[in-house]
Amino acid sequence: RKEVEQDPGPFNVPEGATVAFNCTYSNSASQSFFWYRQDCRKEPKLLMSVYSSGNEDGRFTAQLNRASQYISLLIRDSKLSDSATYLCVVNESGGSYIPTFGRGTSLIVHP
Amino acid sequence: EPEVTQTPSHQVTQMGQEVILRCVPISNHLYFYWYRQILGQKVEFLVSFYNNEISEKSEIFDDQFSVERPDGSNFTLKIRSTKLEDSAMYFCASSHGREIYNEQFFGPGTRLTVL
């Protein structure tokens, strides 16, 4: 059974803090990885794709560690508006394309 | 900015009734998906659809579920005989391509409540 595991949190941090989330996946055949953001009772929205070499988008940095089968998301200089649930999504390659979502990590940024 | 739309936003139904959830994907997208999220739980893939047929489906997508693209714009999910455990948020999504690196755009969801 393919599993994607995340620490549910909540991570409660002050504005300006740096916070990091990890996500582990069980299927070594997984080929693509994403971080989505989900606000309360809203739809998931793509935050960033995660590439093998790691990638950065402004205050957000994503890393992939294939050997240990985890991906990470680092948020620098947290804003109040970053408060949300962050979902890890993992896809296989080949003939099957069924994305597996983690349960999400809740982030609360306070003043 | 183009977006995926879904109707209704909230649907209440009696157990055993049929429901149809509607979605209008982004107009130049070719791949369409349905997901569900039971309150407090993770998002779960149901089905993907391309070229008027199902591409992939999960174990959840059993015989009580069906999907259809009745015209050039709508994409529907039908639940034939609803159960209490079908109560969830149902999200439609679309993407331009099927490649696993393609971004999926989600609609705002339909909250289904089965009584």
PDB file of C-alpha atoms in Angstrom, chain A residues 19-101:
ATOM      1  CA  VAL A  19       9.557  26.641   9.596  1.00  0.00           C
ATOM      2  CA  ALA A  20      10.173  23.317   7.877  1.00  0.00           C
ATOM      3  CA  PHE A  21       7.883  20.410   7.100  1.00  0.00           C
ATOM      4  CA  ASN A  22       8.801  16.922   6.040  1.00  0.00           C
ATOM      5  CA  CYS A  23       6.837  14.330   4.139  1.00  0.00           C
ATOM      6  CA  THR A  24       7.821  10.681   3.745  1.00  0.00           C
ATOM      7  CA  TYR A  25       6.617   8.350   1.025  1.00  0.00           C
ATOM      8  CA  SER A  26       6.703   4.591   0.897  1.00  0.00           C
ATOM      9  CA  ASN A  27       6.736   3.883  -2.841  1.00  0.00           C
ATOM     10  CA  SER A  28      10.256   4.053  -4.208  1.00  0.00           C
ATOM     11  CA  ALA A  29       8.822   4.189  -7.763  1.00  0.00           C
ATOM     12  CA  SER A  30       7.381   7.636  -7.083  1.00  0.00           C
ATOM     13  CA  GLN A  31       8.481  10.091  -9.715  1.00  0.00           C
ATOM     14  CA  SER A  32       6.920  13.476  -9.139  1.00  0.00           C
ATOM     15  CA  PHE A  33       6.276  15.418  -6.007  1.00  0.00           C
ATOM     16  CA  PHE A  34       4.335  18.520  -5.144  1.00  0.00           C
ATOM     17  CA  TRP A  35       3.436  20.753  -2.265  1.00  0.00           C
ATOM     18  CA  TYR A  36      -0.100  22.085  -2.246  1.00  0.00           C
ATOM     19  CA  ARG A  37      -1.618  24.587   0.110  1.00  0.00           C
ATOM     20  CA  GLN A  38      -5.151  24.192   1.424  1.00  0.00           C
ATOM     21  CA  ASP A  39      -6.976  26.858   3.366  1.00  0.00           C
ATOM     22  CA  CYS A  40      -9.784  25.830   5.682  1.00  0.00           C
ATOM     23  CA  ARG A  41     -12.700  24.339   3.708  1.00  0.00           C
ATOM     24  CA  LYS A  42     -11.159  25.440   0.421  1.00  0.00           C
ATOM     25  CA  GLU A  43      -9.650  23.611  -2.522  1.00  0.00           C
ATOM     26  CA  PRO A  44      -5.989  22.616  -2.689  1.00  0.00           C
ATOM     27  CA  LYS A  45      -3.806  24.994  -4.663  1.00  0.00           C
ATOM     28  CA  LEU A  46      -0.398  24.164  -6.058  1.00  0.00           C
ATOM     29  CA  LEU A  47       2.377  25.804  -4.091  1.00  0.00           C
ATOM     30  CA  MET A  48       5.318  24.291  -5.901  1.00  0.00           C
ATOM     31  CA  SER A  49       6.614  21.227  -7.659  1.00  0.00           C
ATOM     32  CA  VAL A  50       9.600  19.490  -6.120  1.00  0.00           C
ATOM     33  CA  TYR A  51      12.526  18.720  -8.396  1.00  0.00           C
ATOM     34  CA  SER A  52      15.420  16.384  -7.799  1.00  0.00           C
ATOM     35  CA  SER A  53      17.871  19.252  -7.550  1.00  0.00           C
ATOM     36  CA  GLY A  54      15.675  21.160  -5.133  1.00  0.00           C
ATOM     37  CA  ASN A  55      13.966  24.394  -5.999  1.00  0.00           C
ATOM     38  CA  GLU A  56      13.184  27.748  -4.523  1.00  0.00           C
ATOM     39  CA  ASP A  57      10.352  30.180  -5.073  1.00  0.00           C
ATOM     40  CA  GLY A  58      10.719  33.336  -3.061  1.00  0.00           C
ATOM     41  CA  ARG A  59      10.443  32.428   0.616  1.00  0.00           C
ATOM     42  CA  PHE A  60       9.694  28.782  -0.147  1.00  0.00           C
ATOM     43  CA  THR A  61      12.275  26.058  -0.726  1.00  0.00           C
ATOM     44  CA  ALA A  62      11.484  22.453  -1.570  1.00  0.00           C
ATOM     45  CA  GLN A  63      13.914  19.562  -1.383  1.00  0.00           C
ATOM     46  CA  LEU A  64      13.745  15.934  -2.419  1.00  0.00           C
ATOM     47  CA  ASN A  65      15.754  13.132  -0.829  1.00  0.00           C
ATOM     48  CA  ARG A  66      15.188   9.988  -2.893  1.00  0.00           C
ATOM     49  CA  ALA A  67      17.513   7.825  -0.836  1.00  0.00           C
ATOM     50  CA  SER A  68      15.538   8.450   2.330  1.00  0.00           C
ATOM     51  CA  GLN A  69      12.239   8.884   0.473  1.00  0.00           C
ATOM     52  CA  TYR A  70      11.203  12.211   1.837  1.00  0.00           C
ATOM     53  CA  ILE A  71      10.504  15.702   0.611  1.00  0.00           C
ATOM     54  CA  SER A  72      10.677  18.894   2.610  1.00  0.00           C
ATOM     55  CA  LEU A  73       9.269  22.384   2.485  1.00  0.00           C
ATOM     56  CA  LEU A  74      11.007  25.320   4.113  1.00  0.00           C
ATOM     57  CA  ILE A  75       9.217  28.603   4.629  1.00  0.00           C
ATOM     58  CA  ARG A  76      11.344  31.599   5.543  1.00  0.00           C
ATOM     59  CA  ASP A  77      10.124  34.875   7.037  1.00  0.00           C
ATOM     60  CA  SER A  78       6.654  33.478   7.769  1.00  0.00           C
ATOM     61  CA  LYS A  79       3.680  35.742   7.128  1.00  0.00           C
ATOM     62  CA  LEU A  80       0.260  35.641   8.768  1.00  0.00           C
ATOM     63  CA  SER A  81      -1.114  34.719   5.339  1.00  0.00           C
ATOM     64  CA  ASP A  82       0.993  31.549   5.296  1.00  0.00           C
ATOM     65  CA  SER A  83      -1.377  30.033   7.860  1.00  0.00           C
ATOM     66  CA  ALA A  84      -2.881  27.023   6.097  1.00  0.00           C
ATOM     67  CA  THR A  85      -2.537  23.279   5.728  1.00  0.00           C
ATOM     68  CA  TYR A  86       0.325  22.125   3.517  1.00  0.00           C
ATOM     69  CA  LEU A  87      -0.310  18.954   1.542  1.00  0.00           C
ATOM     70  CA  CYS A  88       2.367  16.688   0.178  1.00  0.00           C
ATOM     71  CA  VAL A  89       1.424  14.920  -3.074  1.00  0.00           C
ATOM     72  CA  VAL A  90       3.317  12.040  -4.635  1.00  0.00           C
ATOM     73  CA  ASN A  91       2.796  10.486  -8.074  1.00  0.00           C
ATOM     74  CA  GLU A  92       4.114   7.357  -9.689  1.00  0.00           C
ATOM     75  CA  SER A  93       5.280   7.232 -13.266  1.00  0.00           C
ATOM     76  CA  GLY A  94       4.592   4.720 -15.959  1.00  0.00           C
ATOM     77  CA  GLY A  95       1.142   3.474 -16.811  1.00  0.00           C
ATOM     78  CA  SER A  96      -0.511   4.396 -13.542  1.00  0.00           C
ATOM     79  CA  TYR A  97      -1.192   7.951 -12.589  1.00  0.00           C
ATOM     80  CA  ILE A  98      -2.877   8.052  -9.230  1.00  0.00           C
ATOM     81  CA  PRO A  99      -1.669  10.903  -7.031  1.00  0.00           C
ATOM     82  CA  THR A 100      -1.422  10.148  -3.344  1.00  0.00           C
ATOM     83  CA  PHE A 101      -1.997  12.969  -0.888  1.00  0.00           C
TER      84      PHE A 101
END
